[in-house]
Structure formats: C-alpha cells, structure tokens
mmCIF file of C-alpha atoms and ligand atoms in Angstrom:
data_model
loop_
_atom_site.group_PDB
_atom_site.id
_atom_site.type_symbol
_atom_site.label_atom_id
_atom_site.label_comp_id
_atom_site.label_asym_id
_atom_site.label_seq_id
_atom_site.Cartn_x
_atom_site.Cartn_y
_atom_site.Cartn_z
ATOM 1 C CA UNK X 1 5.019 -101.231 -70.113
ATOM 2 C CA UNK X 2 1.716 -100.327 -71.913
ATOM 3 C CA UNK X 3 0.365 -96.774 -71.655
ATOM 4 C CA UNK X 4 -2.431 -97.521 -69.493
ATOM 5 C CA UNK X 5 0.030 -99.021 -67.000
ATOM 6 C CA UNK X 6 2.191 -96.241 -67.364
ATOM 7 C CA UNK X 7 -0.578 -93.591 -66.388
ATOM 8 C CA UNK X 8 -1.987 -95.836 -63.724
ATOM 9 C CA UNK X 9 1.377 -96.279 -62.048
ATOM 10 C CA UNK X 10 2.268 -92.595 -62.132
ATOM 11 C CA UNK X 11 -1.098 -91.895 -60.382
ATOM 12 C CA UNK X 12 -0.326 -94.381 -57.524
ATOM 13 C CA UNK X 13 2.588 -92.100 -56.569
ATOM 14 C CA UNK X 14 0.030 -89.751 -55.227
ATOM 15 C CA UNK X 15 -1.418 -92.282 -52.770
ATOM 16 C CA UNK X 16 0.155 -91.763 -49.271
ATOM 17 C CA UNK X 17 0.146 -93.661 -45.857
ATOM 18 C CA UNK X 18 -3.094 -93.280 -44.097
ATOM 19 C CA UNK X 19 -5.091 -92.018 -47.024
ATOM 20 C CA UNK X 20 -8.663 -93.453 -47.955
ATOM 21 C CA UNK X 21 -8.632 -94.190 -51.594
ATOM 22 C CA UNK X 22 -11.244 -94.706 -54.173
ATOM 23 C CA UNK X 23 -10.585 -97.460 -56.620
ATOM 24 C CA UNK X 24 -11.904 -96.890 -60.134
ATOM 25 C CA UNK X 25 -13.054 -99.676 -62.599
ATOM 26 C CA UNK X 26 -11.914 -100.738 -66.071
ATOM 27 C CA UNK X 27 -8.739 -101.778 -67.685
ATOM 28 C CA UNK X 28 -6.722 -98.728 -66.773
ATOM 29 C CA UNK X 29 -7.860 -98.628 -62.935
ATOM 30 C CA UNK X 30 -7.025 -102.289 -62.918
ATOM 31 C CA UNK X 31 -3.254 -101.455 -63.327
ATOM 32 C CA UNK X 32 -3.599 -98.738 -60.473
ATOM 33 C CA UNK X 33 -5.196 -101.311 -58.135
ATOM 34 C CA UNK X 34 -2.544 -103.772 -58.863
ATOM 35 C CA UNK X 35 0.151 -100.991 -57.890
ATOM 36 C CA UNK X 36 -1.675 -100.097 -55.037
ATOM 37 C CA UNK X 37 -1.812 -103.864 -54.057
ATOM 38 C CA UNK X 38 1.983 -104.233 -54.369
ATOM 39 C CA UNK X 39 2.380 -101.256 -52.097
ATOM 40 C CA UNK X 40 0.233 -102.561 -49.499
ATOM 41 C CA UNK X 41 2.289 -105.717 -49.517
ATOM 42 C CA UNK X 42 5.385 -103.346 -48.840
ATOM 43 C CA UNK X 43 3.729 -101.781 -45.915
ATOM 44 C CA UNK X 44 1.572 -98.915 -47.219
ATOM 45 C CA UNK X 45 -1.476 -98.347 -44.835
ATOM 46 C CA UNK X 46 -4.507 -97.292 -46.713
ATOM 47 C CA UNK X 47 -8.243 -98.060 -46.640
ATOM 48 C CA UNK X 48 -10.165 -98.379 -49.909
ATOM 49 C CA UNK X 49 -13.457 -98.141 -51.511
ATOM 50 C CA UNK X 50 -14.317 -100.081 -54.733
ATOM 51 C CA UNK X 51 -16.390 -98.631 -57.569
ATOM 52 C CA UNK X 52 -17.557 -102.104 -58.861
ATOM 53 C CA UNK X 53 -17.813 -105.687 -57.956
ATOM 54 C CA UNK X 54 -14.883 -106.357 -60.310
ATOM 55 C CA UNK X 55 -12.721 -103.809 -58.545
ATOM 56 C CA UNK X 56 -13.468 -104.913 -55.177
ATOM 57 C CA UNK X 57 -12.857 -108.828 -56.086
ATOM 58 C CA UNK X 58 -9.276 -107.587 -57.407
ATOM 59 C CA UNK X 59 -8.530 -105.463 -54.284
ATOM 60 C CA UNK X 60 -9.520 -108.214 -52.010
ATOM 61 C CA UNK X 61 -7.462 -110.792 -53.700
ATOM 62 C CA UNK X 62 -4.475 -108.333 -53.436
ATOM 63 C CA UNK X 63 -5.003 -107.745 -49.591
ATOM 64 C CA UNK X 64 -5.942 -104.105 -50.018
ATOM 65 C CA UNK X 65 -8.255 -103.281 -46.982
ATOM 66 C CA UNK X 66 -11.714 -102.357 -48.105
ATOM 67 C CA UNK X 67 -14.639 -100.414 -46.292
ATOM 68 C CA UNK X 68 -18.159 -99.741 -47.497
ATOM 69 C CA UNK X 69 -18.329 -96.116 -48.626
ATOM 70 C CA UNK X 70 -21.286 -95.577 -46.410
ATOM 71 C CA UNK X 71 -19.181 -96.388 -43.341
ATOM 72 C CA UNK X 72 -16.738 -93.447 -43.691
ATOM 73 C CA UNK X 73 -17.172 -89.652 -44.110
ATOM 74 C CA UNK X 74 -14.858 -88.897 -46.911
ATOM 75 C CA UNK X 75 -12.131 -90.123 -49.255
ATOM 76 C CA UNK X 76 -8.861 -88.453 -49.890
ATOM 77 C CA UNK X 77 -8.192 -89.626 -53.293
ATOM 78 C CA UNK X 78 -9.902 -91.464 -56.143
ATOM 79 C CA UNK X 79 -8.074 -92.822 -59.134
ATOM 80 C CA UNK X 80 -10.157 -93.839 -62.040
ATOM 81 C CA UNK X 81 -10.196 -94.230 -65.801
ATOM 82 C CA UNK X 82 -12.326 -92.444 -68.515
ATOM 83 C CA UNK X 83 -13.642 -93.145 -71.801
ATOM 84 C CA UNK X 84 -12.964 -89.491 -73.111
ATOM 85 C CA UNK X 85 -11.632 -86.247 -71.563
ATOM 86 C CA UNK X 86 -11.214 -82.923 -72.969
ATOM 87 C CA UNK X 87 -8.966 -80.146 -72.125
ATOM 88 C CA UNK X 88 -11.075 -78.887 -69.189
ATOM 89 C CA UNK X 89 -10.999 -82.310 -67.721
ATOM 90 C CA UNK X 90 -14.609 -82.988 -68.454
ATOM 91 C CA UNK X 91 -15.041 -86.737 -68.843
ATOM 92 C CA UNK X 92 -17.245 -89.256 -70.423
ATOM 93 C CA UNK X 93 -17.282 -92.408 -68.354
ATOM 94 C CA UNK X 94 -19.309 -95.633 -68.056
ATOM 95 C CA UNK X 95 -17.977 -97.674 -70.753
ATOM 96 C CA UNK X 96 -17.368 -100.387 -68.205
ATOM 97 C CA UNK X 97 -20.900 -99.696 -66.679
ATOM 98 C CA UNK X 98 -19.857 -98.455 -63.307
ATOM 99 C CA UNK X 99 -20.574 -94.819 -63.700
ATOM 100 C CA UNK X 100 -23.024 -94.300 -60.796
ATOM 101 C CA UNK X 101 -20.688 -95.865 -58.180
ATOM 102 C CA UNK X 102 -17.771 -94.273 -59.901
ATOM 103 C CA UNK X 103 -19.489 -90.744 -59.658
ATOM 104 C CA UNK X 104 -20.574 -91.303 -56.118
ATOM 105 C CA UNK X 105 -17.059 -92.048 -54.946
ATOM 106 C CA UNK X 106 -15.457 -89.542 -57.011
ATOM 107 C CA UNK X 107 -17.684 -86.643 -55.720
ATOM 108 C CA UNK X 108 -17.012 -87.836 -52.183
ATOM 109 C CA UNK X 109 -13.288 -87.599 -52.615
ATOM 110 C CA UNK X 110 -10.991 -84.709 -51.894
ATOM 111 C CA UNK X 111 -9.287 -85.247 -55.337
ATOM 112 C CA UNK X 112 -9.901 -87.354 -58.329
ATOM 113 C CA UNK X 113 -6.998 -88.176 -60.590
ATOM 114 C CA UNK X 114 -8.415 -89.601 -64.087
ATOM 115 C CA UNK X 115 -5.799 -92.012 -65.866
ATOM 116 C CA UNK X 116 -6.054 -92.534 -69.593
ATOM 117 C CA UNK X 117 -4.009 -93.403 -72.689
ATOM 118 C CA UNK X 118 -3.607 -90.610 -75.057
ATOM 119 C CA UNK X 119 -6.398 -92.088 -77.428
ATOM 120 C CA UNK X 120 -8.891 -90.779 -74.826
ATOM 121 C CA UNK X 121 -7.811 -87.134 -74.821
ATOM 122 C CA UNK X 122 -10.276 -85.295 -77.532
ATOM 123 C CA UNK X 123 -10.917 -81.766 -78.276
ATOM 124 C CA UNK X 124 -14.646 -82.155 -77.981
ATOM 125 C CA UNK X 125 -16.442 -84.990 -76.061
ATOM 126 C CA UNK X 126 -19.033 -87.147 -77.844
ATOM 127 C CA UNK X 127 -17.394 -89.469 -80.187
ATOM 128 C CA UNK X 128 -17.660 -92.200 -77.615
ATOM 129 C CA UNK X 129 -21.337 -92.848 -76.977
ATOM 130 C CA UNK X 130 -22.344 -91.377 -73.734
ATOM 131 C CA UNK X 131 -23.506 -94.078 -71.306
ATOM 132 C CA UNK X 132 -26.729 -93.221 -69.038
ATOM 133 C CA UNK X 133 -27.829 -95.625 -66.411
ATOM 134 C CA UNK X 134 -31.721 -95.620 -66.310
ATOM 135 C CA UNK X 135 -34.279 -97.598 -64.227
ATOM 136 C CA UNK X 136 -35.612 -100.636 -65.805
ATOM 137 C CA UNK X 137 -39.229 -99.460 -65.049
ATOM 138 C CA UNK X 138 -40.939 -97.939 -68.284
ATOM 139 C CA UNK X 139 -37.331 -97.813 -69.811
ATOM 140 C CA UNK X 140 -39.098 -97.350 -73.301
ATOM 141 C CA UNK X 141 -40.277 -93.794 -71.929
ATOM 142 C CA UNK X 142 -36.861 -92.997 -70.782
ATOM 143 C CA UNK X 143 -35.133 -93.968 -73.971
ATOM 144 C CA UNK X 144 -37.687 -91.994 -76.077
ATOM 145 C CA UNK X 145 -36.975 -88.871 -73.755
ATOM 146 C CA UNK X 146 -33.188 -89.452 -74.252
ATOM 147 C CA UNK X 147 -33.687 -89.532 -78.175
ATOM 148 C CA UNK X 148 -35.572 -86.214 -77.822
ATOM 149 C CA UNK X 149 -32.393 -84.782 -76.687
ATOM 150 C CA UNK X 150 -30.896 -85.364 -80.256
ATOM 151 C CA UNK X 151 -29.161 -88.729 -79.827
ATOM 152 C CA UNK X 152 -29.261 -92.161 -80.908
ATOM 153 C CA UNK X 153 -29.827 -94.383 -77.660
ATOM 154 C CA UNK X 154 -28.982 -97.912 -77.742
ATOM 155 C CA UNK X 155 -29.790 -100.230 -74.808
ATOM 156 C CA UNK X 156 -26.479 -101.984 -73.843
ATOM 157 C CA UNK X 157 -26.783 -105.729 -74.122
ATOM 158 C CA UNK X 158 -24.709 -108.668 -72.499
ATOM 159 C CA UNK X 159 -24.951 -111.456 -74.927
ATOM 160 C CA UNK X 160 -28.765 -112.212 -75.151
ATOM 161 C CA UNK X 161 -29.834 -110.297 -72.207
ATOM 162 C CA UNK X 162 -30.006 -106.775 -71.544
ATOM 163 C CA UNK X 163 -26.953 -105.573 -69.566
ATOM 164 C CA UNK X 164 -27.535 -104.811 -65.951
ATOM 165 C CA UNK X 165 -25.401 -102.553 -63.669
ATOM 166 C CA UNK X 166 -24.211 -103.595 -60.141
ATOM 167 C CA UNK X 167 -27.161 -101.619 -59.216
ATOM 168 C CA UNK X 168 -29.652 -103.642 -61.432
ATOM 169 C CA UNK X 169 -30.422 -100.853 -63.664
ATOM 170 C CA UNK X 170 -29.990 -100.606 -67.599
ATOM 171 C CA UNK X 171 -27.517 -98.561 -69.619
ATOM 172 C CA UNK X 172 -28.412 -96.583 -72.505
ATOM 173 C CA UNK X 173 -25.377 -95.922 -74.781
ATOM 174 C CA UNK X 174 -26.200 -92.465 -76.340
ATOM 175 C CA UNK X 175 -24.598 -91.562 -79.592
ATOM 176 C CA UNK X 176 -24.683 -87.558 -79.506
ATOM 177 C CA UNK X 177 -21.757 -86.888 -81.794
ATOM 178 C CA UNK X 178 -19.844 -83.606 -80.792
ATOM 179 C CA UNK X 179 -21.238 -82.426 -77.378
ATOM 180 C CA UNK X 180 -20.856 -78.607 -77.677
ATOM 181 C CA UNK X 181 -22.075 -77.882 -74.075
ATOM 182 C CA UNK X 182 -21.223 -80.918 -71.594
ATOM 183 C CA UNK X 183 -22.924 -78.741 -68.540
ATOM 184 C CA UNK X 184 -26.076 -78.147 -70.514
ATOM 185 C CA UNK X 185 -26.565 -81.582 -71.706
ATOM 186 C CA UNK X 186 -26.016 -82.828 -68.193
ATOM 187 C CA UNK X 187 -28.724 -80.504 -66.797
ATOM 188 C CA UNK X 188 -31.028 -82.004 -69.684
ATOM 189 C CA UNK X 189 -30.310 -85.496 -68.875
ATOM 190 C CA UNK X 190 -30.947 -84.832 -64.759
ATOM 191 C CA UNK X 191 -34.436 -83.604 -65.873
ATOM 192 C CA UNK X 192 -35.507 -86.970 -67.191
ATOM 193 C CA UNK X 193 -37.238 -88.774 -64.317
ATOM 194 C CA UNK X 194 -36.050 -92.407 -65.347
ATOM 195 C CA UNK X 195 -32.448 -91.352 -65.596
ATOM 196 C CA UNK X 196 -30.436 -92.499 -62.617
ATOM 197 C CA UNK X 197 -27.044 -90.920 -63.511
ATOM 198 C CA UNK X 198 -25.125 -90.165 -66.711
ATOM 199 C CA UNK X 199 -21.559 -90.629 -67.438
ATOM 200 C CA UNK X 200 -20.641 -86.816 -67.913
ATOM 201 C CA UNK X 201 -18.183 -85.918 -65.225
ATOM 202 C CA UNK X 202 -17.996 -82.092 -65.168
ATOM 203 C CA UNK X 203 -15.711 -80.220 -62.561
ATOM 204 C CA UNK X 204 -14.907 -83.475 -60.792
ATOM 205 C CA UNK X 205 -11.421 -84.474 -61.938
ATOM 206 C CA UNK X 206 -8.721 -82.297 -60.739
ATOM 207 C CA UNK X 207 -5.806 -83.965 -62.344
ATOM 208 C CA UNK X 208 -5.444 -85.957 -65.582
ATOM 209 C CA UNK X 209 -2.465 -88.328 -66.134
ATOM 210 C CA UNK X 210 -2.106 -89.305 -69.732
ATOM 211 C CA UNK X 211 0.179 -92.178 -71.031
ATOM 212 C CA UNK X 212 1.660 -91.728 -74.391
ATOM 213 C CA UNK X 213 2.736 -94.194 -76.950
ATOM 214 C CA UNK X 214 6.513 -92.744 -76.772
ATOM 215 C CA UNK X 215 6.848 -93.516 -73.135
ATOM 216 C CA UNK X 216 6.180 -90.048 -71.977
ATOM 217 C CA UNK X 217 3.369 -88.923 -69.405
ATOM 218 C CA UNK X 218 1.294 -85.791 -69.758
ATOM 219 C CA UNK X 219 -0.158 -84.311 -66.497
ATOM 220 C CA UNK X 220 -3.058 -81.819 -66.882
ATOM 221 C CA UNK X 221 -4.291 -80.037 -64.109
ATOM 222 C CA UNK X 222 -7.812 -78.547 -63.886
ATOM 223 C CA UNK X 223 -7.991 -74.654 -64.016
HETATM 224 C C1 LIG I 301 -16.077 -97.747 -66.156
HETATM 225 C C2 LIG I 301 -15.547 -96.558 -66.657
HETATM 226 C C3 LIG I 301 -14.073 -96.694 -67.128
HETATM 227 O O1 LIG I 301 -13.154 -96.048 -66.293
HETATM 228 C C4 LIG I 301 -13.954 -96.381 -68.487
HETATM 229 O O2 LIG I 301 -14.758 -97.179 -69.299
HETATM 230 C C5 LIG I 301 -12.325 -96.653 -69.107
HETATM 231 O O3 LIG I 301 -12.223 -97.852 -69.155
HETATM 232 P P1 LIG I 301 -10.810 -98.525 -69.619
HETATM 233 O O4 LIG I 301 -9.760 -98.005 -68.700
HETATM 234 O O5 LIG I 301 -11.045 -99.948 -69.660
HETATM 235 O O6 LIG I 301 -10.276 -97.856 -70.952
HETATM 236 O O7 LIG I 301 -16.003 -95.470 -66.708
HETATM 237 O O8 LIG I 301 -17.497 -97.628 -65.718
#
C-alpha cells in the first residue's frame, strides 16, 4: 500500500454511520473517496459533498450519495489532502486548484482531517508555491499586488491556455519562500480585491494523519 493510501484509509475509520462528509480533492483524497465508496457498498449510510468536479465524478461512480452543500446546514467531517502542513496544522492547499471549494467545505465542517504523506510535513510553510485564486478581470493588477507582498507570482497554465478553476477563475502560484507568519500573510492576501481565496488554511484542520514510508502512521492533533 502506498503512503497516501495508508493515511487516507486510516482517516476513513473516523467516518461513522449517518455522517455528512466533505470529500477532498487530489491524489490522497482519491484513496479516501475510494475507501468510503467501499464502505458505502458494505452498508455505510452517509451523505457527501464534493470539493471538485473530479471528486464528484469519482464519488458518483462509486455510488456515494451526494448533496449540494447549499442544501444542507453543516458537515460532520471533511477529509482532504494538503500540499504542505506544519506542526500547528497550518496548511498550504490548492495544488489541485480546488482551494476555494475546499475551504468553504472544510470551514463548514465540524472537523477537518488532513491526510498526507510524510514529504508534505514541514517546519515552515512556503517551499510549495502558495496557490491564490484570482478573478480574471484585471488579473494583471491583482498579480502586481501579489508581487508587492514579496513573492514571485506565476499564473497557472493548462497546456497553451491559462488554467481555470471549477469556478472559472485563475490561479496565481506565489513563490514566497519561507512564510514566517501565515496569519499575517493571509490577512494581507485578503486585502487585495481581485483575490477570491488563498491556499493558506489556518486553524481549520483539527487532526493530521501522516503516512510514512516505513508503513507507520503519525497522528497529530491541533492544540
Ligand atoms: C487540491 C489540494 C490537494 O489537497 C493538494 O494539492 C494535495 O494533493 P495530493 O494529495 O494530490 O498531493 O489542495 O486543491
């Protein structure tokens, strides 16, 4: 079993009958959704909300009952991956481009469990470029404002085209290097009008399940 699968399948043990569950996006969340699908086939009764078209398609194919997030009040649990996580369970997310929906869903959940392989665990966030979702209108101004925060922003591409999120927006991948204060950076990003959302998840994940190459699992609880 690979390490992503190891972490993902452990996290699915936290899913209980009757729960409303948020389904993350990415190659680690993929394994969690597969495992939830297996458990649904074995009789687990849950309803789920997907954070991307890809996760929705996967869940539908596995027979996981889906609802629109707008049609329910709250989720019990969301299981999602991350691009980086630190010891305070601050995350960088959005490598897969789904950060906006992922943040809406995670913040509407009683609990978020982050699943990752050990390479994602870092002392200081920022080696992974921070994804920032921006509106296409006057994106040049928004990118210039991002650069003033001390990063090198790069508009994400998909082949010849600019990458579009499921919400029709662009992603600027911002190379900051070491992020000394994630909360301060988050506040600065939120002040830029063209920024829809950024990939810093602070105070959202309450548990991390980290799969290791030696086959063990580390569980980190937020303070
Ligand atoms: C998607 C995400 C993913 O959770 C993140 O990119 C990790 O992906 P993977 O599990 O494939 O490494 O934030 O927007």
